[in-house]
Amino acid sequence: MIDKITESLEQAVADIHDGATVMIGGFGNAGMPAALIDALIAQGARDLTIVNNNAGNGDTGLAALLKARRVKKIICSFPRQTDSYVFDALYRAGEIELELTPQGNLAERIRAAGAGIGGFFSPTGYGTMLADGKETRLIDGRHYVLESPIHADFALIKALRGDRWGNLVYRKTARNFGPIMAMAAKCAIAQVSEVVELGQLDPEAIVTPGIFVQRVVLQNAQETK
């Protein structure tokens, strides 16, 4: 019997290893799997490469992971905002590496990994420092830059509901990067607000099929001792 429900947040992130590449869903706080991030902080994995839209807000969630000095590199499109002071301090001190990627390119690089695409040409970034060291090509009179897919060992995402097969539905724009990150990671871990019985999710509403999800855990699941 297929049952991807994990009993605790602690168990869900237990095998995330030092040096892993971890995709974390969310557009700012919308769709951010805060409970899984807190569990990862408690778990203790270090030297992580994080793939996220931004570089954390305030002191919670991703910013807390950065503050705990667990991240060696972040790949994101929007690292600075009014409350990204944790990242700012680490970057200015040379304690974290940044790979800046335009948002559309970031999304497509993640999607390409999940779709098995070896790379793609994008006009975004041509003629800027973001294209340094990358192959460029003139296609139909327009300049393009070759972008590579981003693969991950793990993806931490947030969904509204899930079932034991791993099928997921999201709440409005909280879906954001979740579906493509689930496809691009070797192990996708979904934090959900509700676990439902098989058949309760409308097949037409399922955005992420269970084949792309390895673990489902309730957001309020208690850690086991």
Backbone as JSON, one array per atom type, in Angstrom:
{
  "sequence": "MIDKITESLEQAVADIHDGATVMIGGFGNAGMPAALIDALIAQGARDLTIVNNNAGNGDTGLAALLKARRVKKIICSFPRQTDSYVFDALYRAGEIELELTPQGNLAERIRAAGAGIGGFFSPTGYGTMLADGKETRLIDGRHYVLESPIHADFALIKALRGDRWGNLVYRKTARNFGPIMAMAAKCAIAQVSEVVELGQLDPEAIVTPGIFVQRVVLQNAQETK",
  "N": [[0.84, -1.19, 0.0], [0.6, 2.16, -0.9], [1.75, 4.74, 1.01], [2.51, 7.81, 1.84], [2.51, 9.45, 3.99], [4.14, 11.08, 6.55], [5.01, 10.74, 9.94], [5.97, 12.83, 11.57], [7.33, 16.16, 11.57], [9.99, 16.16, 12.16], [10.85, 13.59, 11.38], [10.39, 13.86, 8.66], [12.4, 15.48, 7.64], [14.7, 14.24, 8.34], [16.79, 12.94, 6.87], [18.08, 14.88, 5.39], [21.08, 15.93, 4.28], [24.37, 17.19, 5.17], [25.64, 19.68, 3.02], [23.71, 19.39, 1.08], [21.57, 20.24, -1.73], [18.83, 22.23, -1.5], [15.62, 23.0, -2.38], [13.31, 25.54, -1.62], [10.04, 26.33, -1.34], [7.83, 29.15, -1.95], [6.85, 32.58, -2.13], [8.15, 35.17, -0.94], [6.57, 35.28, 2.12], [4.33, 33.89, 1.32], [3.21, 30.74, 0.81], [5.48, 29.66, 1.93], [7.16, 26.99, 3.48], [7.17, 27.03, 6.52], [7.12, 25.42, 8.86], [8.51, 23.11, 8.11], [11.0, 24.25, 7.56], [11.75, 25.15, 10.11], [11.98, 22.65, 11.33], [14.13, 21.67, 9.89], [16.16, 23.39, 10.73], [16.35, 22.6, 13.41], [17.19, 20.01, 12.96], [19.81, 20.2, 12.01], [21.47, 20.11, 9.66], [24.17, 21.26, 7.59], [26.06, 23.63, 5.55], [24.44, 24.04, 3.31], [23.01, 24.38, 0.03], [20.72, 26.62, -1.0], [17.75, 27.03, -2.84], [15.61, 29.49, -3.74], [12.97, 31.91, -4.09], [13.55, 34.38, -2.87], [15.73, 35.87, -0.33], [14.99, 35.49, 2.28], [12.92, 36.8, 4.97], [12.78, 39.11, 7.58], [13.21, 37.55, 10.72], [12.37, 34.95, 10.66], [11.5, 31.65, 9.33], [13.06, 31.09, 6.25], [14.98, 33.1, 6.67], [15.68, 32.59, 9.3], [16.98, 30.16, 9.02], [19.22, 30.99, 7.57], [20.33, 32.71, 9.48], [21.12, 30.9, 11.38], [23.45, 30.02, 10.35], [23.56, 27.92, 8.5], [23.61, 27.81, 5.77], [25.51, 27.78, 2.86], [25.38, 28.75, 0.3], [23.15, 30.6, -1.76], [20.69, 30.47, -4.23], [18.86, 32.68, -5.96], [16.32, 35.08, -6.95], [15.69, 37.52, -5.87], [17.27, 38.95, -3.68], [17.41, 41.14, -1.92], [15.56, 43.22, 0.22], [13.42, 45.33, 2.25], [13.42, 44.04, 4.74], [15.46, 42.13, 4.68], [17.68, 41.81, 6.3], [19.22, 39.83, 7.57], [20.34, 38.22, 5.53], [21.72, 40.3, 4.2], [23.69, 41.07, 6.08], [25.21, 38.7, 6.31], [26.1, 38.39, 3.68], [27.61, 40.73, 3.21], [29.61, 40.25, 4.99], [30.93, 38.23, 3.78], [30.12, 35.62, 4.22], [28.32, 34.08, 2.94], [27.45, 32.72, -0.21], [26.19, 34.07, -3.24], [24.11, 33.34, -5.95], [22.78, 35.04, -8.38], [19.78, 35.09, -10.14], [17.6, 35.99, -12.7], [14.06, 36.26, -12.2], [12.22, 34.94, -13.98], [14.0, 33.3, -15.39], [14.93, 31.78, -13.25], [12.62, 30.31, -12.5], [12.23, 28.88, -14.88], [14.61, 27.44, -15.07], [14.36, 25.72, -12.91], [12.02, 24.37, -13.68], [12.96, 23.19, -16.03], [14.75, 21.29, -15.07], [13.0, 19.47, -13.84], [11.63, 18.62, -16.08], [13.46, 17.28, -17.55], [15.12, 18.66, -19.3], [18.06, 19.71, -20.87], [19.08, 22.29, -20.96], [18.48, 25.76, -21.83], [17.86, 28.56, -24.03], [17.76, 31.92, -23.17], [16.67, 35.31, -23.5], [16.92, 37.03, -21.4], [19.11, 38.79, -19.38], [21.19, 38.92, -21.14], [24.12, 40.6, -22.21], [24.72, 41.63, -19.74], [26.29, 41.37, -16.45], [25.29, 39.01, -15.53], [25.42, 37.24, -17.57], [28.03, 36.55, -17.84], [30.59, 34.31, -18.67], [28.87, 32.46, -19.74], [27.46, 30.6, -22.47], [26.5, 32.28, -25.44], [24.1, 33.09, -27.99], [23.01, 34.01, -31.24], [19.8, 34.21, -32.31], [17.43, 34.26, -34.73], [17.91, 36.99, -35.06], [18.03, 37.96, -32.47], [19.7, 38.2, -29.33], [20.69, 35.6, -27.13], [21.11, 33.84, -24.0], [22.62, 30.92, -22.73], [21.09, 28.95, -20.37], [21.29, 26.83, -17.51], [19.73, 23.84, -16.14], [18.36, 23.61, -12.81], [18.92, 21.31, -10.45], [17.87, 19.47, -7.53], [18.54, 18.0, -4.32], [16.61, 17.81, -2.36], [13.27, 19.08, -1.91], [11.41, 21.44, -0.19], [8.16, 22.11, 0.32], [4.96, 23.84, 0.45], [1.61, 22.96, 0.76], [-1.99, 23.05, 0.48], [-3.75, 20.83, 0.89], [-3.31, 17.27, 1.06], [-3.02, 13.79, 0.06], [-2.55, 10.27, 0.97], [-1.19, 9.23, -1.16], [0.33, 11.27, -2.02], [-0.68, 13.26, -3.64], [-1.35, 16.69, -4.34], [-3.0, 19.77, -3.52], [-3.19, 23.31, -3.78], [-3.34, 26.52, -2.08], [-4.51, 29.07, -3.74], [-2.34, 31.71, -4.71], [-0.31, 30.75, -3.15], [0.7, 28.52, -4.2], [2.79, 29.06, -6.07], [6.14, 28.44, -6.54], [6.02, 25.79, -5.81], [4.97, 23.43, -7.36], [6.84, 23.1, -9.55], [9.23, 22.82, -8.19], [8.82, 20.45, -6.79], [8.97, 18.65, -8.87], [11.59, 18.92, -9.67], [13.29, 17.94, -7.74], [15.03, 15.26, -6.08], [13.85, 14.25, -3.81], [10.83, 15.24, -2.71], [9.27, 17.04, -0.21], [6.3, 17.64, 1.33], [4.61, 20.01, 3.19], [1.5, 20.13, 4.66], [-1.78, 21.5, 5.33], [-3.91, 19.89, 5.78], [-4.67, 16.45, 5.74], [-6.27, 14.29, 3.58], [-8.64, 11.66, 2.74], [-8.11, 9.16, 0.19], [-9.47, 9.96, -2.95], [-10.93, 12.12, -2.1], [-9.89, 14.46, -3.04], [-10.49, 16.5, -5.76], [-9.81, 15.3, -8.91], [-9.38, 17.07, -11.03], [-8.47, 19.29, -9.75], [-6.07, 18.72, -8.68], [-2.84, 19.77, -8.55], [-0.15, 19.06, -8.23], [0.77, 15.91, -8.96], [0.95, 12.8, -7.15], [3.17, 11.27, -7.95], [5.36, 12.89, -8.03], [5.97, 13.49, -5.44], [7.44, 12.6, -2.41], [7.11, 12.59, 0.37], [4.64, 13.46, 2.77], [3.55, 15.69, 5.21], [1.79, 16.73, 8.09], [1.26, 20.13, 8.91], [1.11, 20.83, 11.63], [2.18, 18.64, 12.83], [3.47, 16.79, 15.52], [6.73, 16.61, 16.87], [8.52, 13.58, 17.21], [9.97, 11.82, 19.93]],
  "CA": [[0.0, 0.0, 0.0], [1.36, 3.4, -0.96], [1.4, 5.68, 2.07], [3.62, 8.76, 1.94], [2.32, 10.3, 5.16], [5.21, 10.98, 7.55], [4.39, 10.99, 11.24], [6.41, 14.06, 12.21], [8.22, 17.05, 10.82], [11.35, 15.71, 12.46], [11.13, 12.45, 10.49], [10.31, 14.28, 7.27], [13.66, 16.11, 7.2], [15.8, 13.56, 9.04], [17.9, 12.52, 6.03], [18.7, 15.98, 4.65], [22.47, 15.8, 4.68], [25.26, 18.33, 5.0], [26.02, 19.93, 1.64], [22.6, 19.12, 0.15], [20.89, 21.33, -2.4], [17.44, 22.19, -1.03], [14.69, 24.0, -2.89], [12.31, 25.91, -0.64], [8.96, 27.05, -1.99], [7.37, 30.38, -1.34], [7.09, 33.88, -2.71], [8.11, 35.82, 0.35], [5.94, 34.39, 3.1], [3.23, 33.15, 0.71], [3.6, 29.4, 0.4], [6.73, 29.24, 2.55], [6.94, 25.87, 4.4], [7.87, 27.45, 7.73], [7.28, 24.33, 9.82], [9.6, 22.26, 7.63], [12.25, 24.98, 7.74], [12.08, 25.07, 11.54], [12.43, 21.29, 11.59], [15.47, 21.53, 9.31], [17.08, 24.08, 11.63], [16.54, 21.72, 14.57], [17.88, 18.81, 12.51], [21.23, 20.53, 12.09], [22.25, 20.01, 8.43], [24.96, 22.46, 7.33], [26.67, 23.84, 4.23], [23.38, 23.81, 2.34], [22.73, 25.29, -1.08], [19.28, 26.85, -0.97], [17.14, 27.63, -4.02], [14.38, 30.13, -3.29], [12.73, 33.16, -4.81], [14.25, 35.5, -2.22], [16.75, 35.47, 0.64], [14.47, 35.52, 3.64], [12.26, 37.99, 5.49], [12.82, 39.23, 9.03], [14.01, 36.57, 11.47], [11.72, 33.65, 10.68], [11.54, 30.87, 8.1], [14.35, 31.01, 5.57], [15.92, 33.99, 7.33], [16.17, 31.9, 10.51], [17.95, 29.16, 8.55], [20.44, 31.73, 7.26], [20.87, 33.22, 10.73], [21.74, 29.78, 12.08], [24.71, 29.73, 9.64], [23.45, 26.59, 7.9], [23.57, 27.93, 4.31], [26.76, 28.28, 2.26], [25.09, 29.4, -0.98], [21.74, 30.74, -2.08], [20.35, 30.79, -5.62], [17.57, 33.34, -5.86], [16.11, 36.17, -7.88], [15.35, 38.76, -5.19], [17.93, 38.78, -2.38], [17.38, 42.3, -1.03], [14.33, 43.97, 0.45], [13.55, 46.13, 3.47], [13.67, 43.23, 5.93], [16.39, 41.03, 4.4], [18.91, 42.21, 6.99], [20.05, 38.67, 7.89], [21.14, 37.94, 4.34], [22.61, 41.43, 3.95], [24.83, 41.01, 7.0], [26.03, 37.55, 5.95], [26.73, 38.62, 2.37], [28.64, 41.76, 3.36], [30.72, 39.65, 5.76], [31.53, 37.17, 2.98], [29.81, 34.34, 4.84], [27.37, 33.34, 2.12], [27.62, 32.93, -1.64], [24.94, 34.38, -3.92], [23.97, 33.2, -7.4], [21.6, 35.83, -8.73], [19.13, 34.62, -11.36], [16.32, 36.67, -12.94], [12.97, 35.4, -11.72], [11.73, 34.05, -15.03], [15.04, 32.29, -15.63], [14.94, 30.88, -12.09], [11.49, 29.39, -12.63], [12.43, 27.98, -16.02], [15.72, 26.53, -14.75], [13.79, 24.68, -12.05], [11.1, 23.57, -14.5], [13.76, 22.41, -16.98], [15.27, 20.13, -14.35], [11.91, 18.5, -13.68], [11.18, 18.13, -17.39], [14.55, 16.56, -18.2], [15.7, 19.49, -20.34], [19.47, 19.93, -20.55], [19.39, 23.71, -20.94], [17.61, 26.53, -22.72], [18.36, 29.89, -24.33], [16.88, 32.99, -22.72], [17.21, 36.64, -23.78], [17.07, 37.79, -20.16], [20.46, 38.8, -18.83], [22.21, 39.12, -22.17], [24.78, 41.89, -22.16], [24.93, 42.03, -18.35], [27.2, 40.5, -15.7], [24.65, 37.72, -15.32], [25.76, 36.37, -18.7], [29.47, 36.29, -17.86], [30.99, 32.91, -18.66], [27.84, 31.6, -20.32], [27.36, 30.59, -23.93], [25.46, 33.13, -26.02], [23.79, 32.72, -29.38], [22.11, 34.9, -31.98], [18.71, 33.41, -32.87], [16.45, 35.11, -35.4], [18.22, 38.39, -34.86], [18.0, 38.35, -31.06], [20.75, 37.55, -28.55], [20.22, 34.74, -26.05], [22.09, 33.27, -23.07], [22.31, 29.53, -22.37], [20.87, 28.73, -18.94], [21.31, 25.41, -17.13], [18.69, 23.45, -15.18], [18.74, 23.52, -11.39], [18.45, 20.08, -9.8], [17.99, 19.53, -6.07], [18.42, 16.75, -3.57], [15.35, 17.87, -1.63], [12.43, 20.26, -2.04], [10.46, 21.66, 0.9], [7.08, 22.92, -0.24], [3.76, 23.94, 1.26], [0.35, 22.8, 0.02], [-3.16, 23.15, 1.35], [-4.2, 19.49, 1.23], [-2.64, 16.16, 0.4], [-3.49, 12.47, 0.46], [-1.44, 9.37, 1.25], [-0.43, 8.99, -2.39], [1.17, 12.44, -2.29], [-1.36, 14.25, -4.48], [-1.41, 17.95, -3.62], [-3.67, 20.97, -4.03], [-2.62, 24.5, -3.14], [-4.26, 27.64, -1.82], [-4.33, 30.26, -4.56], [-0.97, 32.01, -5.13], [0.67, 30.05, -2.31], [1.27, 27.45, -5.02], [3.98, 29.62, -6.71], [7.2, 27.56, -7.04], [5.87, 24.43, -5.29], [4.85, 22.35, -8.33], [8.06, 22.83, -10.32], [10.27, 22.34, -7.27], [8.55, 19.03, -6.52], [9.42, 17.88, -10.03], [13.04, 19.07, -9.89], [14.05, 17.38, -6.62], [15.02, 13.81, -5.89], [12.9, 13.97, -2.72], [9.97, 16.37, -2.42], [8.59, 16.91, 1.08], [5.21, 18.61, 1.33], [3.91, 20.39, 4.42], [0.11, 20.4, 4.31], [-2.66, 21.88, 6.43], [-4.9, 18.84, 5.98], [-4.53, 15.18, 5.01], [-7.6, 13.77, 3.27], [-8.69, 10.29, 2.24], [-8.04, 9.0, -1.25], [-10.73, 10.23, -3.62], [-11.54, 13.37, -1.64], [-9.37, 15.55, -3.86], [-10.99, 16.52, -7.13], [-8.69, 15.08, -9.82], [-9.16, 18.25, -11.86], [-7.87, 20.33, -8.92], [-4.74, 18.29, -8.24], [-1.81, 20.48, -9.31], [1.04, 18.21, -8.16], [0.45, 14.49, -8.79], [1.75, 12.12, -6.14], [4.4, 10.68, -8.47], [6.45, 13.83, -7.81], [6.07, 13.77, -4.01], [7.89, 11.43, -1.65], [6.65, 12.64, 1.76], [3.61, 14.44, 3.13], [3.51, 15.81, 6.67], [0.9, 17.77, 8.58], [1.96, 21.31, 9.38], [1.14, 20.84, 13.07], [2.63, 17.34, 13.34], [4.36, 16.9, 16.67], [7.99, 15.87, 16.75], [8.63, 12.39, 18.05], [11.2, 11.77, 20.72]],
  "C": [[0.88, 1.25, 0.0], [0.86, 4.35, 0.12], [2.6, 6.58, 2.31], [3.49, 9.7, 3.14], [3.44, 10.03, 6.16], [4.68, 11.46, 8.89], [4.78, 12.32, 11.86], [7.26, 14.89, 11.27], [9.67, 16.62, 10.98], [11.74, 14.56, 11.53], [11.19, 12.88, 9.03], [11.63, 14.83, 6.76], [14.89, 15.39, 7.73], [17.0, 13.26, 8.16], [18.47, 13.63, 5.15], [20.13, 16.12, 5.16], [23.25, 17.09, 4.51], [25.64, 18.46, 3.53], [24.91, 19.7, 0.62], [22.13, 20.4, -0.53], [19.4, 21.19, -2.1], [16.65, 23.33, -1.65], [13.63, 24.27, -1.83], [11.26, 26.78, -1.33], [8.6, 28.33, -1.26], [7.73, 31.6, -2.14], [7.0, 34.85, -1.56], [7.53, 34.83, 1.36], [4.82, 33.55, 2.51], [3.72, 31.8, 0.21], [4.91, 28.92, 1.0], [6.46, 28.13, 3.57], [7.66, 26.09, 5.73], [8.1, 26.32, 8.71], [8.4, 23.38, 9.4], [10.96, 22.95, 7.79], [12.69, 24.93, 9.2], [12.6, 23.69, 11.9], [13.84, 21.06, 11.04], [16.51, 22.24, 10.17], [17.39, 23.2, 12.84], [17.33, 20.47, 14.2], [19.38, 19.02, 12.43], [22.06, 20.44, 10.82], [22.92, 21.35, 8.1], [25.44, 22.51, 5.89], [25.66, 23.6, 3.11], [23.44, 24.82, 1.2], [21.22, 25.41, -1.16], [18.84, 27.52, -2.27], [15.78, 28.17, -3.6], [14.17, 31.41, -4.09], [13.49, 34.33, -4.2], [15.24, 34.97, -1.19], [16.28, 35.66, 2.07], [13.88, 36.86, 4.05], [12.37, 37.99, 7.01], [13.73, 38.2, 9.67], [13.44, 35.16, 11.43], [11.88, 32.93, 9.35], [12.94, 30.79, 7.53], [15.38, 31.91, 6.23], [16.5, 33.35, 8.59], [17.19, 30.83, 10.14], [19.28, 29.83, 8.21], [21.12, 32.2, 8.55], [21.59, 32.14, 11.53], [23.04, 29.32, 11.42], [24.7, 28.32, 9.02], [23.59, 26.62, 6.38], [24.89, 28.49, 3.8], [26.5, 29.05, 0.97], [23.59, 29.49, -1.16], [21.6, 31.14, -3.55], [18.96, 31.4, -5.59], [17.5, 34.5, -6.84], [15.95, 37.53, -7.19], [15.96, 38.74, -3.79], [17.76, 39.94, -1.42], [16.01, 42.94, -1.0], [14.46, 44.63, 1.8], [13.89, 45.31, 4.71], [14.55, 42.02, 5.66], [17.73, 41.27, 5.08], [19.79, 41.02, 7.38], [20.94, 38.32, 6.71], [22.15, 39.05, 4.09], [23.88, 41.34, 4.8], [25.77, 39.86, 6.63], [26.78, 37.79, 4.65], [27.85, 39.65, 2.47], [29.84, 41.23, 4.12], [31.41, 38.53, 4.98], [31.24, 35.78, 3.49], [28.77, 33.54, 4.06], [27.6, 33.71, 0.66], [26.25, 33.15, -2.28], [25.06, 34.09, -5.41], [22.66, 33.87, -7.78], [21.06, 35.39, -10.09], [17.81, 35.37, -11.56], [15.15, 35.71, -12.69], [12.42, 34.45, -12.78], [12.72, 32.95, -15.34], [15.09, 31.29, -14.48], [13.83, 29.84, -12.21], [11.71, 28.4, -13.75], [13.59, 27.02, -15.79], [15.24, 25.39, -13.86], [12.88, 23.76, -12.87], [11.87, 22.67, -15.47], [14.32, 21.16, -16.31], [14.21, 19.05, -14.22], [11.46, 17.88, -14.98], [12.28, 17.37, -18.14], [15.19, 17.33, -19.34], [17.12, 19.87, -19.94], [19.89, 21.37, -20.46], [18.48, 24.43, -21.9], [18.24, 27.91, -22.94], [17.31, 30.93, -23.94], [17.49, 34.34, -23.06], [17.5, 37.44, -22.52], [18.49, 37.66, -19.62], [21.54, 39.01, -19.86], [22.79, 40.53, -22.08], [25.01, 42.42, -20.76], [25.92, 41.08, -17.69], [26.61, 39.12, -15.48], [24.96, 36.73, -16.44], [27.24, 36.02, -18.75], [29.76, 34.8, -17.76], [29.99, 31.96, -19.25], [27.86, 31.68, -21.84], [26.24, 31.53, -24.38], [25.26, 32.75, -27.48], [22.82, 33.75, -29.97], [21.07, 34.04, -32.68], [17.66, 34.36, -33.43], [16.65, 36.59, -35.08], [18.21, 38.87, -33.42], [19.05, 37.55, -30.29], [20.16, 36.79, -27.36], [21.41, 34.23, -25.23], [21.67, 31.85, -22.72], [22.22, 29.41, -20.85], [20.75, 27.25, -18.64], [20.18, 25.1, -16.16], [19.24, 23.44, -13.76], [18.1, 22.26, -10.81], [18.64, 20.21, -8.29], [17.92, 18.13, -5.47], [17.05, 16.67, -2.89], [14.59, 19.14, -2.01], [11.48, 20.3, -0.84], [9.39, 22.59, 0.38], [5.87, 22.9, 0.68], [2.54, 23.82, 0.36], [-0.81, 22.9, 1.01], [-3.61, 21.78, 1.83], [-3.38, 18.45, 0.47], [-3.26, 14.85, 0.84], [-2.29, 11.53, 0.6], [-0.66, 8.97, 0.01], [0.5, 10.16, -2.73], [0.56, 13.45, -3.23], [-1.57, 15.53, -3.69], [-2.3, 18.97, -4.33], [-3.18, 22.14, -3.18], [-3.69, 25.54, -2.89], [-3.82, 28.85, -2.64], [-2.85, 30.46, -4.9], [0.09, 31.39, -4.23], [1.28, 28.87, -3.06], [2.65, 27.86, -5.56], [5.01, 28.59, -7.21], [7.02, 26.09, -6.64], [5.83, 23.34, -6.34], [6.14, 22.05, -9.1], [9.2, 22.36, -9.43], [10.07, 20.87, -6.94], [9.08, 18.16, -7.65], [10.94, 17.87, -10.16], [13.89, 18.41, -8.82], [13.97, 15.85, -6.59], [14.01, 13.4, -4.83], [12.13, 15.23, -2.4], [9.18, 16.1, -1.14], [7.55, 18.01, 1.17], [4.61, 18.78, 2.71], [2.49, 20.77, 4.04], [-0.69, 20.78, 5.55], [-3.66, 20.79, 6.76], [-4.54, 17.63, 5.14], [-5.92, 14.61, 4.81], [-7.5, 12.35, 2.76], [-8.58, 10.27, 0.72], [-9.42, 9.21, -1.86], [-11.39, 11.52, -3.21], [-11.03, 14.59, -2.42], [-9.93, 15.42, -5.27], [-9.8, 16.34, -8.08], [-8.37, 16.28, -10.69], [-8.48, 19.38, -11.09], [-6.47, 19.98, -8.44], [-3.68, 18.94, -9.14], [-0.53, 19.64, -9.36], [0.63, 16.77, -7.94], [1.43, 13.81, -7.83], [3.05, 11.52, -6.64], [5.61, 11.59, -8.23], [6.71, 14.12, -6.33], [6.45, 12.5, -3.26], [7.37, 11.4, -0.21], [5.61, 13.74, 1.93], [3.54, 14.48, 4.64], [2.58, 16.94, 7.05], [1.7, 18.92, 9.17], [2.1, 21.33, 10.9], [1.56, 19.5, 13.65], [3.63, 17.54, 14.46], [5.62, 16.07, 16.43], [7.95, 14.67, 17.69], [9.97, 12.38, 18.76], [11.79, 10.37, 20.69]]
}
